[in-house]
Coordinates of C-alpha atoms and ligand atoms in Angstrom, one line a residue:
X1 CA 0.0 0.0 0.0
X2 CA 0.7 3.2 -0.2
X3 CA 1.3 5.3 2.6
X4 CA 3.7 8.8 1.5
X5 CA 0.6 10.9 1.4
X6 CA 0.6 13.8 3.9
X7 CA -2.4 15.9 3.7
X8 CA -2.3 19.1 6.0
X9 CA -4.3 21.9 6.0
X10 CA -2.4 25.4 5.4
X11 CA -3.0 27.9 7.9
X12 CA -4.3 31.6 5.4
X13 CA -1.4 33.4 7.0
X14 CA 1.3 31.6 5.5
X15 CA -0.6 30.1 2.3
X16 CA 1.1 32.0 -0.4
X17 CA 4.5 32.6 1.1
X18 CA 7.8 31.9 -1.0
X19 CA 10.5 30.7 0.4
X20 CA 13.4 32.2 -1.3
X21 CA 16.9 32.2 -1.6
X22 CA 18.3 35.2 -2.7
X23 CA 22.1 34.1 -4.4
X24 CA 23.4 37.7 -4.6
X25 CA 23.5 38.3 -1.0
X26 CA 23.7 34.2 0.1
X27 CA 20.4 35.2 2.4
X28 CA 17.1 33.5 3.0
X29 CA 14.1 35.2 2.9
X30 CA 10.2 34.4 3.6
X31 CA 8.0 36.7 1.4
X32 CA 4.7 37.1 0.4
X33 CA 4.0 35.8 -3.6
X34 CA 2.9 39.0 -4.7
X35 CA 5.7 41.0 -3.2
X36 CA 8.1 37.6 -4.3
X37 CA 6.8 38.8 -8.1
X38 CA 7.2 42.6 -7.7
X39 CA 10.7 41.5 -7.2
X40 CA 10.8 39.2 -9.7
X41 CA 9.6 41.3 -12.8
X42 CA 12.1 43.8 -11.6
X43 CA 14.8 41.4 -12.2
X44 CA 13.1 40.6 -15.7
X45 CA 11.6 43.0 -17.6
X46 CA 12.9 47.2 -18.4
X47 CA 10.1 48.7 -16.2
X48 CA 10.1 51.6 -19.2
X49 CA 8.2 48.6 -21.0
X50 CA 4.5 49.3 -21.0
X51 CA 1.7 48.3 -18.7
X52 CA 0.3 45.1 -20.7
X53 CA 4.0 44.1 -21.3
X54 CA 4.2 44.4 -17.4
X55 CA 1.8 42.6 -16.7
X56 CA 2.0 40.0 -18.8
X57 CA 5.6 39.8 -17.0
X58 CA 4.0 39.4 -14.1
X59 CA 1.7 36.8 -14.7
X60 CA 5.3 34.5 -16.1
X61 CA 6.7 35.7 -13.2
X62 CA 3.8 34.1 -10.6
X63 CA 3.4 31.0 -12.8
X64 CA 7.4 30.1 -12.5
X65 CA 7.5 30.9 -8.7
X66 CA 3.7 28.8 -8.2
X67 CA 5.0 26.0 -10.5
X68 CA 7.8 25.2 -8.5
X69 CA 6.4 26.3 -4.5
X70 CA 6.1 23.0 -2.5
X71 CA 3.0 25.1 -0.9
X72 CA 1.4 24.2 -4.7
X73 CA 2.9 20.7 -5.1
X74 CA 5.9 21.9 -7.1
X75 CA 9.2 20.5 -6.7
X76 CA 11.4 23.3 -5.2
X77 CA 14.7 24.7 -6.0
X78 CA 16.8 21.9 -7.0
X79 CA 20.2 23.1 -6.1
X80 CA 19.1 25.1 -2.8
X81 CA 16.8 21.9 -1.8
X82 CA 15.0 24.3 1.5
X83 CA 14.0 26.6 -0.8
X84 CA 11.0 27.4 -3.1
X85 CA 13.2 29.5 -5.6
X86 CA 16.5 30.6 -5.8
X87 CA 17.4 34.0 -7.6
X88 CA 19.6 33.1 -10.0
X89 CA 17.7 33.8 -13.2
X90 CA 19.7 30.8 -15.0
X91 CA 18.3 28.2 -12.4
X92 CA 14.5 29.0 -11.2
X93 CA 14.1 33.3 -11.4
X94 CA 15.5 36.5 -11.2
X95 CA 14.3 38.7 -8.0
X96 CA 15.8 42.4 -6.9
X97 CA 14.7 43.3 -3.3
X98 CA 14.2 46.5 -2.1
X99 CA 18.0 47.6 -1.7
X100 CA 18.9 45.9 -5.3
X101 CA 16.6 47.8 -6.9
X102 CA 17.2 51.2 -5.5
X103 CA 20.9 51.0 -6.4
X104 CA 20.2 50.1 -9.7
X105 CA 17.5 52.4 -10.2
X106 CA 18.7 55.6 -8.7
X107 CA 16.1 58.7 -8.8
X108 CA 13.8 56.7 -10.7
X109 CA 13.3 53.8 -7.9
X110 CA 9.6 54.9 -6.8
X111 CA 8.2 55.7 -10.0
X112 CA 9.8 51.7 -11.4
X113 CA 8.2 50.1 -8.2
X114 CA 4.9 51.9 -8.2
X115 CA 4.5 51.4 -12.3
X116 CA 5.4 47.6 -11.8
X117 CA 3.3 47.0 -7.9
X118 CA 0.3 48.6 -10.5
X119 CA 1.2 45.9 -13.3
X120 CA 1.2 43.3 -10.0
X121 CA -1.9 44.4 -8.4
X122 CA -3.5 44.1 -12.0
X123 CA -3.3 40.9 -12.5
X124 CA -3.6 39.5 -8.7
X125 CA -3.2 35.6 -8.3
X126 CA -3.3 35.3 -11.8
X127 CA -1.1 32.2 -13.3
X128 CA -1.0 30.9 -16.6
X129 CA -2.3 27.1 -16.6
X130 CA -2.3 24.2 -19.1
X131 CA -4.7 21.3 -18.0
X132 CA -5.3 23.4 -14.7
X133 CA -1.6 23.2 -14.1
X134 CA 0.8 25.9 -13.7
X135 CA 3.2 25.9 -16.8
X136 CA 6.9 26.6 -17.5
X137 CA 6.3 30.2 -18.4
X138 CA 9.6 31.2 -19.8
X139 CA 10.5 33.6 -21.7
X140 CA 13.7 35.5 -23.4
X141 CA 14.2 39.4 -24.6
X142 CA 13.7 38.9 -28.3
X143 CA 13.0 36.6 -30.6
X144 CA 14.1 37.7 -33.9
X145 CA 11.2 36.5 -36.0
X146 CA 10.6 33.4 -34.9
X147 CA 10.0 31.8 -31.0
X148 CA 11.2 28.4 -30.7
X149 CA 9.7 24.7 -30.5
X150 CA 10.7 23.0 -27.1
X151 CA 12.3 20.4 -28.5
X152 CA 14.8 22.2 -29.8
X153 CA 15.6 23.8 -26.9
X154 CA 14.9 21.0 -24.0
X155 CA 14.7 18.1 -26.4
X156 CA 11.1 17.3 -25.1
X157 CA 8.1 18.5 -26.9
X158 CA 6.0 20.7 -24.4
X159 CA 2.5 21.6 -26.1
X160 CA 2.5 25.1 -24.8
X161 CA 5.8 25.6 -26.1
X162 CA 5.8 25.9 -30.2
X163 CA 6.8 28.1 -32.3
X164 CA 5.0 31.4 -33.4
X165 CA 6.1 34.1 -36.2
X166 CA 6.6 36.8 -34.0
X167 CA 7.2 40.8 -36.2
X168 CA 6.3 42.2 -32.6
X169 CA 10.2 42.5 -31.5
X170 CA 11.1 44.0 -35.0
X171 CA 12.0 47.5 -33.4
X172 CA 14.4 45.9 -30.3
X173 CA 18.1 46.5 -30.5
X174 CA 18.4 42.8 -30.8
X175 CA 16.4 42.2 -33.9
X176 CA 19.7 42.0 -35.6
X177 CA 23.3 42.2 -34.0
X178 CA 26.3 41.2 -36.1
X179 CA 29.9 40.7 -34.2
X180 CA 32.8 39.8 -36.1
X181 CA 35.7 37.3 -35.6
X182 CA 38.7 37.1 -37.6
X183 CA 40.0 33.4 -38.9
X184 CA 42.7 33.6 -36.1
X185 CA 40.0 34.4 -33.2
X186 CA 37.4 32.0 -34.8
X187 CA 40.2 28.9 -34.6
X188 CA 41.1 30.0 -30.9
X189 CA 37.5 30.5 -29.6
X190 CA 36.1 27.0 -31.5
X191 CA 39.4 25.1 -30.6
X192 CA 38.9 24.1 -34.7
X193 CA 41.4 23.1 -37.0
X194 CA 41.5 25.1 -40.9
X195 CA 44.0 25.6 -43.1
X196 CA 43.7 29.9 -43.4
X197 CA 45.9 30.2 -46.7
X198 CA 42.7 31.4 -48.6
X199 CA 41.7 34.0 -46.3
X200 CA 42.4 36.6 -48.4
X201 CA 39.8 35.8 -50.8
X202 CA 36.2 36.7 -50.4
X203 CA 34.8 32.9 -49.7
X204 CA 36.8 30.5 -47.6
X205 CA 35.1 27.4 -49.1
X206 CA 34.8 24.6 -46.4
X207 CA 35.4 26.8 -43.5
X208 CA 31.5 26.7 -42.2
X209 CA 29.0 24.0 -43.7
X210 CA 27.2 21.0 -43.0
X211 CA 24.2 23.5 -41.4
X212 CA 21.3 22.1 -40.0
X213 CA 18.9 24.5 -39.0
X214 CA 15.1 24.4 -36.8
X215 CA 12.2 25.5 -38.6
X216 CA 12.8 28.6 -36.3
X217 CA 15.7 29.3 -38.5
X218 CA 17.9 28.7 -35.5
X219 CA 21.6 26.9 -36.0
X220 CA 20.9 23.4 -34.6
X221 CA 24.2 22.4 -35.8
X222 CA 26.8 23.2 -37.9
X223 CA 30.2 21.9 -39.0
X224 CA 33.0 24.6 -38.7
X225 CA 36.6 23.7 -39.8
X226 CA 37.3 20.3 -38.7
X227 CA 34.7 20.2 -35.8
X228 CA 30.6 19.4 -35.5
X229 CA 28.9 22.4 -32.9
X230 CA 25.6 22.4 -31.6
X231 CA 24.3 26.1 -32.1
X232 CA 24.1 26.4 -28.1
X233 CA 27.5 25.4 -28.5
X234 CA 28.5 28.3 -30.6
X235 CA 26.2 30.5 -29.1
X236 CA 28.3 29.9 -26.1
X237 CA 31.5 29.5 -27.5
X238 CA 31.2 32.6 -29.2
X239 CA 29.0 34.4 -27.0
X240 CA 26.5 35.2 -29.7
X241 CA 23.0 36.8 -28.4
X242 CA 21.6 33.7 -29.5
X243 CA 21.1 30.7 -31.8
X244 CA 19.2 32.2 -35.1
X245 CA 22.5 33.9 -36.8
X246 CA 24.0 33.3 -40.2
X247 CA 27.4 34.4 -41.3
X248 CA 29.6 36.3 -43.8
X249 CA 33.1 35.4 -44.5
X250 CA 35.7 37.3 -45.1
X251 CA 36.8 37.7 -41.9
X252 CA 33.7 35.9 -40.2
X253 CA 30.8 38.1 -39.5
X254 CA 27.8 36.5 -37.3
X255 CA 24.8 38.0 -37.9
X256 CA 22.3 37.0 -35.3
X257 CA 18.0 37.7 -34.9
X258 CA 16.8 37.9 -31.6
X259 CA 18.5 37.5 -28.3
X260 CA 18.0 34.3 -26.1
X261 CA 16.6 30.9 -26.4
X262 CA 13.6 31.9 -27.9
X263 CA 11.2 29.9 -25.8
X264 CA 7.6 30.7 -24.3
X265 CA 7.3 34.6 -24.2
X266 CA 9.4 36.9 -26.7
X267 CA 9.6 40.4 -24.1
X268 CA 10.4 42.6 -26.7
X269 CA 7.5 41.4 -28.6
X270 CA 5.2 41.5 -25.5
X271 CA 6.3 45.2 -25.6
X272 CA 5.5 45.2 -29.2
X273 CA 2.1 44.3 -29.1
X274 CA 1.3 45.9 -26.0
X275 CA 2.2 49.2 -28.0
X276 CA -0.1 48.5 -30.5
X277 CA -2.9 48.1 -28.0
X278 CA -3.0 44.1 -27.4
X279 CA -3.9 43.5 -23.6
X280 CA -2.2 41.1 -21.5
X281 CA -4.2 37.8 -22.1
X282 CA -3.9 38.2 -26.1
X283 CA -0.1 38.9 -25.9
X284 CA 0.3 35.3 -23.1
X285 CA -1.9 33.3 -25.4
X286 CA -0.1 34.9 -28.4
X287 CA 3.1 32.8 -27.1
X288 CA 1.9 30.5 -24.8
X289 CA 0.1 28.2 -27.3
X290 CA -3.2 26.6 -25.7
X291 CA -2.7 28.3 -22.6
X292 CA -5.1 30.0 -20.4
X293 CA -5.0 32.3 -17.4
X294 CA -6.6 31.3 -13.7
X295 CA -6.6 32.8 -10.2
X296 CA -4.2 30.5 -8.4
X297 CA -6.4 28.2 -5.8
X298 CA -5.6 28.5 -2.5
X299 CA -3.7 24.9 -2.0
X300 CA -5.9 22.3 0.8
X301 CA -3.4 19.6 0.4
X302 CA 0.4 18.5 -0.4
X303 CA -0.4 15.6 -2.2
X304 CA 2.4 15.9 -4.8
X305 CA 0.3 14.0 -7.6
X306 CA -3.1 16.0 -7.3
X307 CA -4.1 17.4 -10.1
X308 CA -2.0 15.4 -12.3
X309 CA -3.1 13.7 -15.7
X310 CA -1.0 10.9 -16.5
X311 CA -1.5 8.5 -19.4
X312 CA -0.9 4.6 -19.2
X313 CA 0.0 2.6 -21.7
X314 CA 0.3 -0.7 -21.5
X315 CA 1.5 -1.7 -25.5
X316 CA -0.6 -3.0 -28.2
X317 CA -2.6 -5.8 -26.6
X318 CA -4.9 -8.4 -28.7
X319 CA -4.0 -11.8 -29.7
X320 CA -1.3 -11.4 -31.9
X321 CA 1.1 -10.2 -28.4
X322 CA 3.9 -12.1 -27.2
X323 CA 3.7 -14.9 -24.7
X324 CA 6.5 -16.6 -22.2
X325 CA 7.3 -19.9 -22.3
X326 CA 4.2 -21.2 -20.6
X327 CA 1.7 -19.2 -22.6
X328 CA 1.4 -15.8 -20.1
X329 CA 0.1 -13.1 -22.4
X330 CA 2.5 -9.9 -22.7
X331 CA -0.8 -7.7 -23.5
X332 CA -2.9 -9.0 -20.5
X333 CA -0.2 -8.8 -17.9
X334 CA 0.9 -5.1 -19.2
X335 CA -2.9 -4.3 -19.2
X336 CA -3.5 -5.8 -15.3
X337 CA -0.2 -3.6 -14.4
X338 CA -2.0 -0.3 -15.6
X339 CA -5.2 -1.1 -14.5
X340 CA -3.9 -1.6 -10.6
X341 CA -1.7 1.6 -11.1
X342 CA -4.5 3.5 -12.3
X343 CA -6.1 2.6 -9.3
X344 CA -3.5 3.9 -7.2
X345 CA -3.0 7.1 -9.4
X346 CA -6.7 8.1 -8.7
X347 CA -6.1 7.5 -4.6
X348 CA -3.4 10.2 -4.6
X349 CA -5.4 12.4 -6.9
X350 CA -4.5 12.3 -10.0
X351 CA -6.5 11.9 -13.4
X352 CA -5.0 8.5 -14.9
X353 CA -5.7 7.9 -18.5
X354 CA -5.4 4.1 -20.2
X355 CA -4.6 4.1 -23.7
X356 CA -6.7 0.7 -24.0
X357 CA -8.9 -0.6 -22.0
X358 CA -9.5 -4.1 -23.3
X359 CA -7.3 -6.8 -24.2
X360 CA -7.8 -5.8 -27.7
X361 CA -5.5 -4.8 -30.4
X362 CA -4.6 -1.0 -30.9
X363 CA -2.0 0.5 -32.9
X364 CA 1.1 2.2 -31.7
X365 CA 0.1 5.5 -33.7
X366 CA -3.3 5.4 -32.5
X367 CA -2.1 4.9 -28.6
X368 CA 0.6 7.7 -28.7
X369 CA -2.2 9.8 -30.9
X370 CA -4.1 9.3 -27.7
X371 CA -1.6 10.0 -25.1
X372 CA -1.2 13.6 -27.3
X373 CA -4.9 14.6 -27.4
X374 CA -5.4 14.0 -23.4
X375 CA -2.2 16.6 -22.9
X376 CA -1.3 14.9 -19.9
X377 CA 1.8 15.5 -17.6
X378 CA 3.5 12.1 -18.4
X379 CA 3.1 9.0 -20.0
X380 CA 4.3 5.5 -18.7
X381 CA 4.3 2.3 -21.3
X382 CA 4.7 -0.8 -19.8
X383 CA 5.6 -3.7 -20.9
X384 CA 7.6 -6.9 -20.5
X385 CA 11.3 -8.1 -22.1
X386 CA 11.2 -11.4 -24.6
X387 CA 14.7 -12.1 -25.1
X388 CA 15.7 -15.3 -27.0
X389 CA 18.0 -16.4 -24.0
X390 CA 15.5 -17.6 -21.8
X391 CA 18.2 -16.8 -18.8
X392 CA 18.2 -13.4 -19.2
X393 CA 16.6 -11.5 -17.2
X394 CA 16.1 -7.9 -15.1
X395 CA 13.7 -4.8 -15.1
X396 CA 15.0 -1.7 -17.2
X397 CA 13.3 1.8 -18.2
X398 CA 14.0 4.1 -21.1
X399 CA 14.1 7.6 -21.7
X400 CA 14.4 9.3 -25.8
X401 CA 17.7 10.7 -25.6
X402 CA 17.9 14.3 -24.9
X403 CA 14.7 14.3 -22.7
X404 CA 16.0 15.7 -19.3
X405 CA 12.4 14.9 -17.8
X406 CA 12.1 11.9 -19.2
X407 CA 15.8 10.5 -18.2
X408 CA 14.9 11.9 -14.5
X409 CA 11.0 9.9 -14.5
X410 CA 12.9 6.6 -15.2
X411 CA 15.6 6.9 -12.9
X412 CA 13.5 7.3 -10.0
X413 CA 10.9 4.8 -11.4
X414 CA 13.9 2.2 -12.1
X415 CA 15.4 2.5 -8.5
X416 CA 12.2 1.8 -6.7
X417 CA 11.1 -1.0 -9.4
X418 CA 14.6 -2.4 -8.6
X419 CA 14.2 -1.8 -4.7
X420 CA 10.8 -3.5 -4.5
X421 CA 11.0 -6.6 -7.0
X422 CA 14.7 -7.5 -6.9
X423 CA 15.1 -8.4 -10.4
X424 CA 18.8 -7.6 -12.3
X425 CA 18.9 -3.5 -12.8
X426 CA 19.4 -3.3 -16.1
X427 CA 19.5 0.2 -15.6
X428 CA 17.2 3.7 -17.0
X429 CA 18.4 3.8 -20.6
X430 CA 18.2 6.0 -23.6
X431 CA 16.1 4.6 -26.2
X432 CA 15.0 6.3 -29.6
X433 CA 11.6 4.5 -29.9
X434 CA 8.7 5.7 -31.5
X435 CA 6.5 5.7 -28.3
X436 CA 9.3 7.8 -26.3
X437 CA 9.6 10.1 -29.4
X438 CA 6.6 11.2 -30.4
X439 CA 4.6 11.7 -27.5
X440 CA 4.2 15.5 -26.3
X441 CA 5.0 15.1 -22.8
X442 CA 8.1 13.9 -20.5
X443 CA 7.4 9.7 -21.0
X444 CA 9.0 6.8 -20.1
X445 CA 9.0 2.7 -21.3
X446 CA 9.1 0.2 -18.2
X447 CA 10.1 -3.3 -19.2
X448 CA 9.3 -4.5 -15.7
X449 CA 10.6 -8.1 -16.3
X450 CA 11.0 -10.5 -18.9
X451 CA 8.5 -12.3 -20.1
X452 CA 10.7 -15.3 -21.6
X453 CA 12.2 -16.0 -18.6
X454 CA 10.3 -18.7 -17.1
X455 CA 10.6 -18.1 -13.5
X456 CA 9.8 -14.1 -14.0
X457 CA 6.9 -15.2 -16.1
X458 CA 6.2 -17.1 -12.9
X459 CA 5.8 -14.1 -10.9
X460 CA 4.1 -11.9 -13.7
X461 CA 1.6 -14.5 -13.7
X462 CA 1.0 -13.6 -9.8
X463 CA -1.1 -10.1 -8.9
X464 CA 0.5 -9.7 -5.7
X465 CA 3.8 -9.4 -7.6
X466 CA 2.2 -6.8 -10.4
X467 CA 0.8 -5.3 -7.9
X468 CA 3.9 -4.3 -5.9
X469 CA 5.5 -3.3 -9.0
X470 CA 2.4 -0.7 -9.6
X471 CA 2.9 0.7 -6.3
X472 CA 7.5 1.0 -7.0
X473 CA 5.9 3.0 -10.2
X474 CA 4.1 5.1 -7.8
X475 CA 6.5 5.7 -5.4
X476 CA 8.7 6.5 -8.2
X477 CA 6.5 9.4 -10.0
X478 CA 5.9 10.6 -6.1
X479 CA 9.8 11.0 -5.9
X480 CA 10.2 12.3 -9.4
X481 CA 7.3 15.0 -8.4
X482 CA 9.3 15.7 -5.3
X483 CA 13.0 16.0 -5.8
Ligands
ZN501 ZN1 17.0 27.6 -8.2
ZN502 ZN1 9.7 38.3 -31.0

């Protein structure tokens, strides 16, 4: 059984609190979430940007800080573990207090706070949801045309996340930037290889090619010299604005659009439209695709899960499935796996979704097209090994490679599976399948033993044993959910 959940009730004086830790100054504070975001679109936004803008800043702001609050189920900061959110705008938020802001504001520190506590006040409680969840609500200064798809960003496909043609960020100062490298600074700063001789002439054939670009039109790799580069990589290595840029050679000129990673919210454009009259909820839904905006509930439990939609799959089913070596079906014991962990999904409040019901045949594109139209949180496929040694045997997860979420689900799934059945750990593995790959959402494949392995189709055969291996998969989505 399971017994993790703690339900308390939170006392109204310290429901929406944020525990924070600020990195600049190395100090801990407690502060209330809408003073936590006046802070927080200070470190953010220009406050010359107008009120829309603002507030629209604001809601991204309260969404980040309520998606990861423990208070709302979120997960914390993950590298100060105490805290809610740490300041540093590269790991959970940006946040100036008081003191930060007046230094860097000067004379013009009350008019900034009272024109962004307005743009607060405004939009009160207000987070942007997804399936009644708080999203990522990121954003970036400028776009440069184009905001990005998730994927080629995160390498996980978040529905909220895709990319929109954005002309709204047209007047910024990083619509176009060029900085130039000569051949001698280029090979230093790559660390690349190239025989310079031709540099005098206009081309320098071979120096850049092999470019691979996103639909975005940003680099997603490119060959330069001798060496392959992601375009973070360059990006980085050359500390380019961002990742949309093209070049000129002669010495090498990049010329870049847009400034950041060009996820969620483009702020330039935000400021853009909110010149030419959009309000707040047309510029969000503008860039957060599907997304809508709620008052934030005031949170009655800490159930970690609640709320949650997760999808099951337990494979394709029917006749035509595998069996073990004394005729166990692979499609009925995945399906009685699901069915118990469904069960145990719904106790702890979430909204569990099989992608079959029956022991009936259904396609692989028809399951994943499923798990994609329910938009849940994640998706967990079951299923058994058949390996043509029948001495092998073990439980092992996969991840798609590149899926930081997904890689993180099925390690902590993996090392409770392994904890609670003591079968070989073969380990939480990178796997490009086409169930891991094309579904929206973080997902994970569980092979929790094999099948042709006659003493582990032994204890597939036997509910107690599936059902303890539902309630590892539990416990590990409850850790996932709370590291
Ligand atoms: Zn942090
Ligand atoms: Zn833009």
């Amino acid at each position: 059984m399971i017994n993790r959940v703690v339900v308390f009730m939170i006392q109204e004086s310290e429901m929406l609190r944020i525990k924070l830790f600020n990195c600049q100054k190395q100090e801990a504070r407690i502060v209330d979430m809408e003073e936590y975001v006046v802070g927080a679109v200070a470190a953010s936004m220009p406050p010359e940007f107008p009120r829309e803008a603002l507030k629209a800043q604001a809601i991204c702001c309260r969404t980040l800080a309520a998606k990861r609050a423990r208070i709302f189920g979120g997960s914390g900061c993950r590298r100060q573990q105490e805290f809610d959110v740490c300041s540093d705008p590269d790991h959970c938020q940006g946040f100036l207090d008081e003191d930060e802001r007046q230094k860097i504001w000067h004379s013009c520190y009350e008019e900034y706070t009272e024109k962004i506590r307005q743009a607060v006040d405004e939009t009160r409680g207000m987070v942007l949801v997804y399936n009644d969840n708080p999203i990522e609500a990121v954003f970036h200064p400028a776009c440069g045309g184009y905001t990005e798809d998730s994927e080629n960003v995160w390498g996980n496909r978040v529905s909220y996340l895709r990319r929109v043609e954005c002309i709204y960020c047209k007047d910024s100062p990083y619509w176009k930037t060029t900085r130039t490298f000569s051949i001698r600074e280029l090979k230093k700063r790559l660390g690349i290889n190239f025989d310079d001789h031709q540099v005098d002439k206009i081309e320098i054939p071979g120096l850049i090619h092999k470019i691979s670009s996103t639909a975005a039109g940003r680099i997603k790799s490119v060959k330069i010299g001798d060496m392959l580069f992601d375009g973070d990589e360059v990006r980085n290595l050359l500390n380019l604005p961002s990742t949309r840029f093209a070049w000129k050679v002669s010495s090498v000129s990049f010329q870049v659009m847009g400034m950041g990673h060009g996820l969620g919210m483009c702020q330039y454009g935000a400021r853009g439209m909110a010149l030419l009259g959009f309000p707040v909820d047309e510029i969000l839904k503008f860039y957060f695709t599907g997304a809508e905006i709620r008052t934030l509930e005031k949170p009655t439990s800490s159930k970690p899960l609640k709320g949650k939609i997760i999808v099951l799959d337990p494979g394709h089913g029917g006749d035509s499935g595998s069996t073990g070596p004394m005729g166990l079906s692979e499609g009925y014991v995945n399906l009685e796996i699901a069915r118990v962990l469904a069960d145990c999904l719904e106790q702890e409040g979430a909204t569990a979704y099989l992608t079959r019901d029956k022991n009936e045949f259904k396609s692989l594109a028809e399951r994943v097209r499923f798990s994609n139209d329910v938009k849940p949180d994640i998706t967990i496929s079951i299923h058994q090994n058949i390996f043509s040694d029948d001495k092998m045997g073990g439980t092992e997860t996969f991840y798609y490679p590149g899926d930081a979420e997904g890689k993180r689900l099925a390690e902590h799934i993996q090392k409770n599976l392994v904890l609670a059945l003591m079968l070989r750990d073969l380990g939480a593995k990178e796997a490009d399948l086409y169930v891991l790959r094309e579904t929206n959402n973080p997902s994970v494949m569980i092979n929790v033993a094999f099948l042709s392995n006659p003493e582990e189709e032994r204890l597939l055969s036997e509910p107690d044993f599936r059902q303890k291996a539902a309630a590892a998969i539990i416990e590990g989505i409850l850790s996932y959910y709370q590291d």
